PDB file of C-alpha atoms in Angstrom:
ATOM      1  CA  MET A   1     -33.802 -34.050 -55.120  1.00  0.00           C
ATOM      2  CA  HIS A   2     -33.976 -30.876 -56.543  1.00  0.00           C
ATOM      3  CA  ILE A   3     -37.343 -29.580 -57.966  1.00  0.00           C
ATOM      4  CA  SER A   4     -38.031 -26.595 -60.342  1.00  0.00           C
ATOM      5  CA  LEU A   5     -41.450 -25.016 -60.477  1.00  0.00           C
ATOM      6  CA  ALA A   6     -41.782 -23.100 -63.519  1.00  0.00           C
ATOM      7  CA  VAL A   7     -45.227 -21.277 -63.699  1.00  0.00           C
ATOM      8  CA  ILE A   8     -47.526 -18.561 -65.096  1.00  0.00           C
ATOM      9  CA  GLY A   9     -48.819 -16.117 -62.518  1.00  0.00           C
ATOM     10  CA  LYS A  10     -47.871 -15.059 -59.163  1.00  0.00           C
ATOM     11  CA  LEU A  11     -49.838 -16.298 -55.686  1.00  0.00           C
ATOM     12  CA  ARG A  12     -51.143 -12.912 -54.326  1.00  0.00           C
ATOM     13  CA  ASP A  13     -54.058 -14.537 -52.274  1.00  0.00           C
ATOM     14  CA  PRO A  14     -53.074 -14.516 -48.684  1.00  0.00           C
ATOM     15  CA  ALA A  15     -54.423 -17.790 -48.022  1.00  0.00           C
ATOM     16  CA  LEU A  16     -53.018 -19.704 -50.947  1.00  0.00           C
ATOM     17  CA  LYS A  17     -49.433 -18.152 -50.644  1.00  0.00           C
ATOM     18  CA  ALA A  18     -49.761 -19.531 -46.921  1.00  0.00           C
ATOM     19  CA  LEU A  19     -50.487 -22.763 -47.785  1.00  0.00           C
ATOM     20  CA  TYR A  20     -47.928 -23.259 -50.495  1.00  0.00           C
ATOM     21  CA  GLU A  21     -45.370 -21.750 -47.888  1.00  0.00           C
ATOM     22  CA  GLU A  22     -46.514 -24.049 -45.317  1.00  0.00           C
ATOM     23  CA  TYR A  23     -45.795 -27.165 -47.729  1.00  0.00           C
ATOM     24  CA  HIS A  24     -42.359 -25.502 -49.104  1.00  0.00           C
ATOM     25  CA  LYS A  25     -41.482 -25.203 -45.608  1.00  0.00           C
ATOM     26  CA  ARG A  26     -41.990 -28.846 -44.762  1.00  0.00           C
ATOM     27  CA  LEU A  27     -40.177 -29.901 -47.756  1.00  0.00           C
ATOM     28  CA  GLU A  28     -36.882 -31.412 -47.349  1.00  0.00           C
ATOM     29  CA  TRP A  29     -36.198 -31.374 -51.063  1.00  0.00           C
ATOM     30  CA  LYS A  30     -34.616 -28.126 -52.773  1.00  0.00           C
ATOM     31  CA  LEU A  31     -37.194 -26.320 -54.476  1.00  0.00           C
ATOM     32  CA  THR A  32     -36.722 -23.527 -57.015  1.00  0.00           C
ATOM     33  CA  LEU A  33     -40.005 -21.171 -58.111  1.00  0.00           C
ATOM     34  CA  TYR A  34     -39.858 -19.359 -61.554  1.00  0.00           C
ATOM     35  CA  GLU A  35     -42.647 -17.115 -61.699  1.00  0.00           C
ATOM     36  CA  TYR A  36     -43.717 -15.290 -64.975  1.00  0.00           C
ATOM     37  CA  GLU A  37     -46.676 -13.060 -65.809  1.00  0.00           C
ATOM     38  CA  GLY A  38     -47.417 -10.410 -68.261  1.00  0.00           C
ATOM     39  CA  LYS A  39     -47.083 -10.208 -72.170  1.00  0.00           C
ATOM     40  CA  SER A  40     -43.629 -12.077 -72.012  1.00  0.00           C
ATOM     41  CA  ALA A  41     -44.800 -14.980 -69.932  1.00  0.00           C
ATOM     42  CA  LEU A  42     -45.303 -17.855 -72.118  1.00  0.00           C
ATOM     43  CA  PRO A  43     -42.098 -17.266 -74.001  1.00  0.00           C
ATOM     44  CA  GLN A  44     -40.032 -16.860 -70.776  1.00  0.00           C
ATOM     45  CA  LEU A  45     -41.723 -20.153 -69.634  1.00  0.00           C
ATOM     46  CA  SER A  46     -40.791 -21.814 -72.924  1.00  0.00           C
ATOM     47  CA  GLN A  47     -37.126 -20.658 -72.346  1.00  0.00           C
ATOM     48  CA  CYS A  48     -37.092 -21.762 -68.761  1.00  0.00           C
ATOM     49  CA  VAL A  49     -38.149 -25.431 -69.302  1.00  0.00           C
ATOM     50  CA  ALA A  50     -35.906 -25.756 -72.683  1.00  0.00           C
ATOM     51  CA  ASN A  51     -32.990 -27.266 -70.890  1.00  0.00           C
ATOM     52  CA  ALA A  52     -34.974 -29.251 -68.122  1.00  0.00           C
ATOM     53  CA  PRO A  53     -33.557 -32.913 -67.392  1.00  0.00           C
ATOM     54  CA  TYR A  54     -36.987 -34.128 -66.880  1.00  0.00           C
ATOM     55  CA  LEU A  55     -40.021 -32.022 -67.471  1.00  0.00           C
ATOM     56  CA  ILE A  56     -43.364 -32.707 -66.216  1.00  0.00           C
ATOM     57  CA  ALA A  57     -46.444 -30.757 -67.399  1.00  0.00           C
ATOM     58  CA  LEU A  58     -49.427 -30.395 -65.399  1.00  0.00           C
ATOM     59  CA  ASP A  59     -52.245 -30.471 -67.878  1.00  0.00           C
ATOM     60  CA  GLU A  60     -56.019 -31.653 -67.487  1.00  0.00           C
ATOM     61  CA  ASN A  61     -55.471 -34.045 -70.309  1.00  0.00           C
ATOM     62  CA  GLY A  62     -52.244 -35.833 -68.550  1.00  0.00           C
ATOM     63  CA  GLU A  63     -51.900 -39.091 -66.792  1.00  0.00           C
ATOM     64  CA  ASN A  64     -54.282 -39.167 -63.294  1.00  0.00           C
ATOM     65  CA  LEU A  65     -51.782 -40.905 -61.015  1.00  0.00           C
ATOM     66  CA  LYS A  66     -52.326 -42.238 -57.475  1.00  0.00           C
ATOM     67  CA  SER A  67     -50.093 -40.568 -54.624  1.00  0.00           C
ATOM     68  CA  GLU A  68     -48.340 -43.532 -54.491  1.00  0.00           C
ATOM     69  CA  GLU A  69     -47.564 -43.911 -58.172  1.00  0.00           C
ATOM     70  CA  PHE A  70     -46.502 -39.943 -57.960  1.00  0.00           C
ATOM     71  CA  ALA A  71     -43.971 -41.064 -55.022  1.00  0.00           C
ATOM     72  CA  HIS A  72     -42.722 -44.047 -57.176  1.00  0.00           C
ATOM     73  CA  LEU A  73     -42.271 -41.797 -60.251  1.00  0.00           C
ATOM     74  CA  LEU A  74     -40.092 -39.208 -58.068  1.00  0.00           C
ATOM     75  CA  GLU A  75     -38.289 -42.121 -56.442  1.00  0.00           C
ATOM     76  CA  THR A  76     -37.453 -43.192 -60.092  1.00  0.00           C
ATOM     77  CA  LEU A  77     -36.113 -39.764 -61.060  1.00  0.00           C
ATOM     78  CA  GLN A  78     -34.198 -39.498 -58.016  1.00  0.00           C
ATOM     79  CA  LEU A  79     -32.409 -42.895 -59.128  1.00  0.00           C
ATOM     80  CA  HIS A  80     -32.212 -42.381 -62.801  1.00  0.00           C
ATOM     81  CA  HIS A  81     -32.171 -38.625 -63.638  1.00  0.00           C
ATOM     82  CA  GLN A  82     -29.721 -37.471 -60.571  1.00  0.00           C
ATOM     83  CA  GLY A  83     -32.771 -36.128 -58.799  1.00  0.00           C
ATOM     84  CA  LYS A  84     -33.498 -33.031 -60.836  1.00  0.00           C
ATOM     85  CA  VAL A  85     -37.153 -32.471 -62.434  1.00  0.00           C
ATOM     86  CA  THR A  86     -38.970 -29.245 -63.392  1.00  0.00           C
ATOM     87  CA  PHE A  87     -42.793 -29.150 -63.112  1.00  0.00           C
ATOM     88  CA  VAL A  88     -44.354 -26.768 -65.345  1.00  0.00           C
ATOM     89  CA  ILE A  89     -48.044 -25.227 -64.804  1.00  0.00           C
ATOM     90  CA  GLY A  90     -49.520 -22.823 -67.427  1.00  0.00           C
ATOM     91  CA  ALA A  91     -52.484 -20.279 -67.075  1.00  0.00           C
ATOM     92  CA  ALA A  92     -55.871 -20.482 -67.626  1.00  0.00           C
ATOM     93  CA  GLU A  93     -55.309 -21.040 -71.325  1.00  0.00           C
ATOM     94  CA  GLY A  94     -53.213 -24.202 -70.525  1.00  0.00           C
ATOM     95  CA  LEU A  95     -49.454 -24.671 -71.864  1.00  0.00           C
ATOM     96  CA  PRO A  96     -47.955 -23.478 -75.120  1.00  0.00           C
ATOM     97  CA  GLN A  97     -47.438 -26.675 -77.724  1.00  0.00           C
ATOM     98  CA  ASP A  98     -43.776 -26.554 -77.254  1.00  0.00           C
ATOM     99  CA  VAL A  99     -43.886 -26.947 -74.045  1.00  0.00           C
ATOM    100  CA  LYS A 100     -46.304 -29.854 -73.942  1.00  0.00           C
ATOM    101  CA  THR A 101     -44.089 -31.354 -76.913  1.00  0.00           C
ATOM    102  CA  LYS A 102     -40.831 -31.106 -74.822  1.00  0.00           C
ATOM    103  CA  ALA A 103     -42.511 -32.719 -71.506  1.00  0.00           C
ATOM    104  CA  HIS A 104     -41.073 -36.026 -70.520  1.00  0.00           C
ATOM    105  CA  LYS A 105     -44.554 -36.845 -68.889  1.00  0.00           C
ATOM    106  CA  THR A 106     -47.882 -34.885 -68.659  1.00  0.00           C
ATOM    107  CA  ILE A 107     -49.895 -35.512 -65.422  1.00  0.00           C
ATOM    108  CA  SER A 108     -53.286 -34.324 -64.388  1.00  0.00           C
ATOM    109  CA  PHE A 109     -55.094 -33.871 -60.912  1.00  0.00           C
ATOM    110  CA  GLY A 110     -58.025 -35.382 -62.212  1.00  0.00           C
ATOM    111  CA  LYS A 111     -61.060 -34.236 -64.642  1.00  0.00           C
ATOM    112  CA  LEU A 112     -62.064 -31.426 -62.565  1.00  0.00           C
ATOM    113  CA  THR A 113     -61.000 -28.017 -63.917  1.00  0.00           C
ATOM    114  CA  TRP A 114     -58.767 -26.155 -61.097  1.00  0.00           C
ATOM    115  CA  PRO A 115     -57.568 -22.724 -61.194  1.00  0.00           C
ATOM    116  CA  HIS A 116     -53.605 -22.577 -62.100  1.00  0.00           C
ATOM    117  CA  LEU A 117     -53.034 -20.375 -58.960  1.00  0.00           C
ATOM    118  CA  LEU A 118     -54.452 -23.461 -56.736  1.00  0.00           C
ATOM    119  CA  VAL A 119     -52.582 -26.322 -58.656  1.00  0.00           C
ATOM    120  CA  ARG A 120     -49.346 -24.688 -57.486  1.00  0.00           C
ATOM    121  CA  VAL A 121     -50.732 -25.480 -54.102  1.00  0.00           C
ATOM    122  CA  LEU A 122     -52.009 -28.813 -54.834  1.00  0.00           C
ATOM    123  CA  LEU A 123     -48.658 -29.948 -56.235  1.00  0.00           C
ATOM    124  CA  MET A 124     -46.862 -28.833 -53.123  1.00  0.00           C
ATOM    125  CA  GLU A 125     -48.944 -30.767 -51.185  1.00  0.00           C
ATOM    126  CA  GLN A 126     -48.496 -33.828 -53.398  1.00  0.00           C
ATOM    127  CA  LEU A 127     -44.673 -33.307 -53.116  1.00  0.00           C
ATOM    128  CA  TYR A 128     -44.769 -33.600 -49.408  1.00  0.00           C
ATOM    129  CA  ARG A 129     -46.694 -36.213 -49.527  1.00  0.00           C
ATOM    130  CA  ALA A 130     -44.440 -38.171 -51.799  1.00  0.00           C
ATOM    131  CA  GLN A 131     -41.752 -37.333 -49.563  1.00  0.00           C
ATOM    132  CA  GLN A 132     -43.557 -38.624 -46.616  1.00  0.00           C
ATOM    133  CA  ILE A 133     -44.386 -41.828 -48.671  1.00  0.00           C
ATOM    134  CA  LEU A 134     -40.832 -42.412 -49.675  1.00  0.00           C
ATOM    135  CA  LYS A 135     -39.890 -42.213 -45.954  1.00  0.00           C
ATOM    136  CA  GLY A 136     -42.450 -44.433 -44.859  1.00  0.00           C
ATOM    137  CA  HIS A 137     -43.903 -41.745 -42.717  1.00  0.00           C
ATOM    138  CA  PRO A 138     -47.645 -42.347 -41.908  1.00  0.00           C
ATOM    139  CA  TYR A 139     -48.627 -38.727 -42.980  1.00  0.00           C
ATOM    140  CA  HIS A 140     -50.329 -40.764 -46.211  1.00  0.00           C
ATOM    141  CA  ARG A 141     -53.344 -43.049 -45.422  1.00  0.00           C
ATOM    142  CA  GLU A 142     -55.199 -45.167 -47.990  1.00  0.00           C
TER     143      GLU A 142
END
């Protein structure tokens, strides 16, 4: 599995950065991070995801999946899309419309509002959880 994260903003908070790095270290799948900030961030984000083989946008209006459903989605991508997926996370203003339109799937982490930098950490945990679910590891409990 090769996962790309295209995101707005850089993790500067030491606690969030440590959590992100912990899940990155545990993840067996290849992960590439693309961070954009400043005035050129949105055009660069749009350009980064333009040729994504399978694009998943994280947006408050997206589908709310259970962890097992998320794991099954990733398993399907491994089998039918060469295991290549790009996740895109916008900033506080959300994602540009062209990115939302390009997305093959849009998911949400619930109805609550989350800071976009925290969403990155939540995604990393869910990627690790999905990996463990697919391996049959007891990390995930219902």
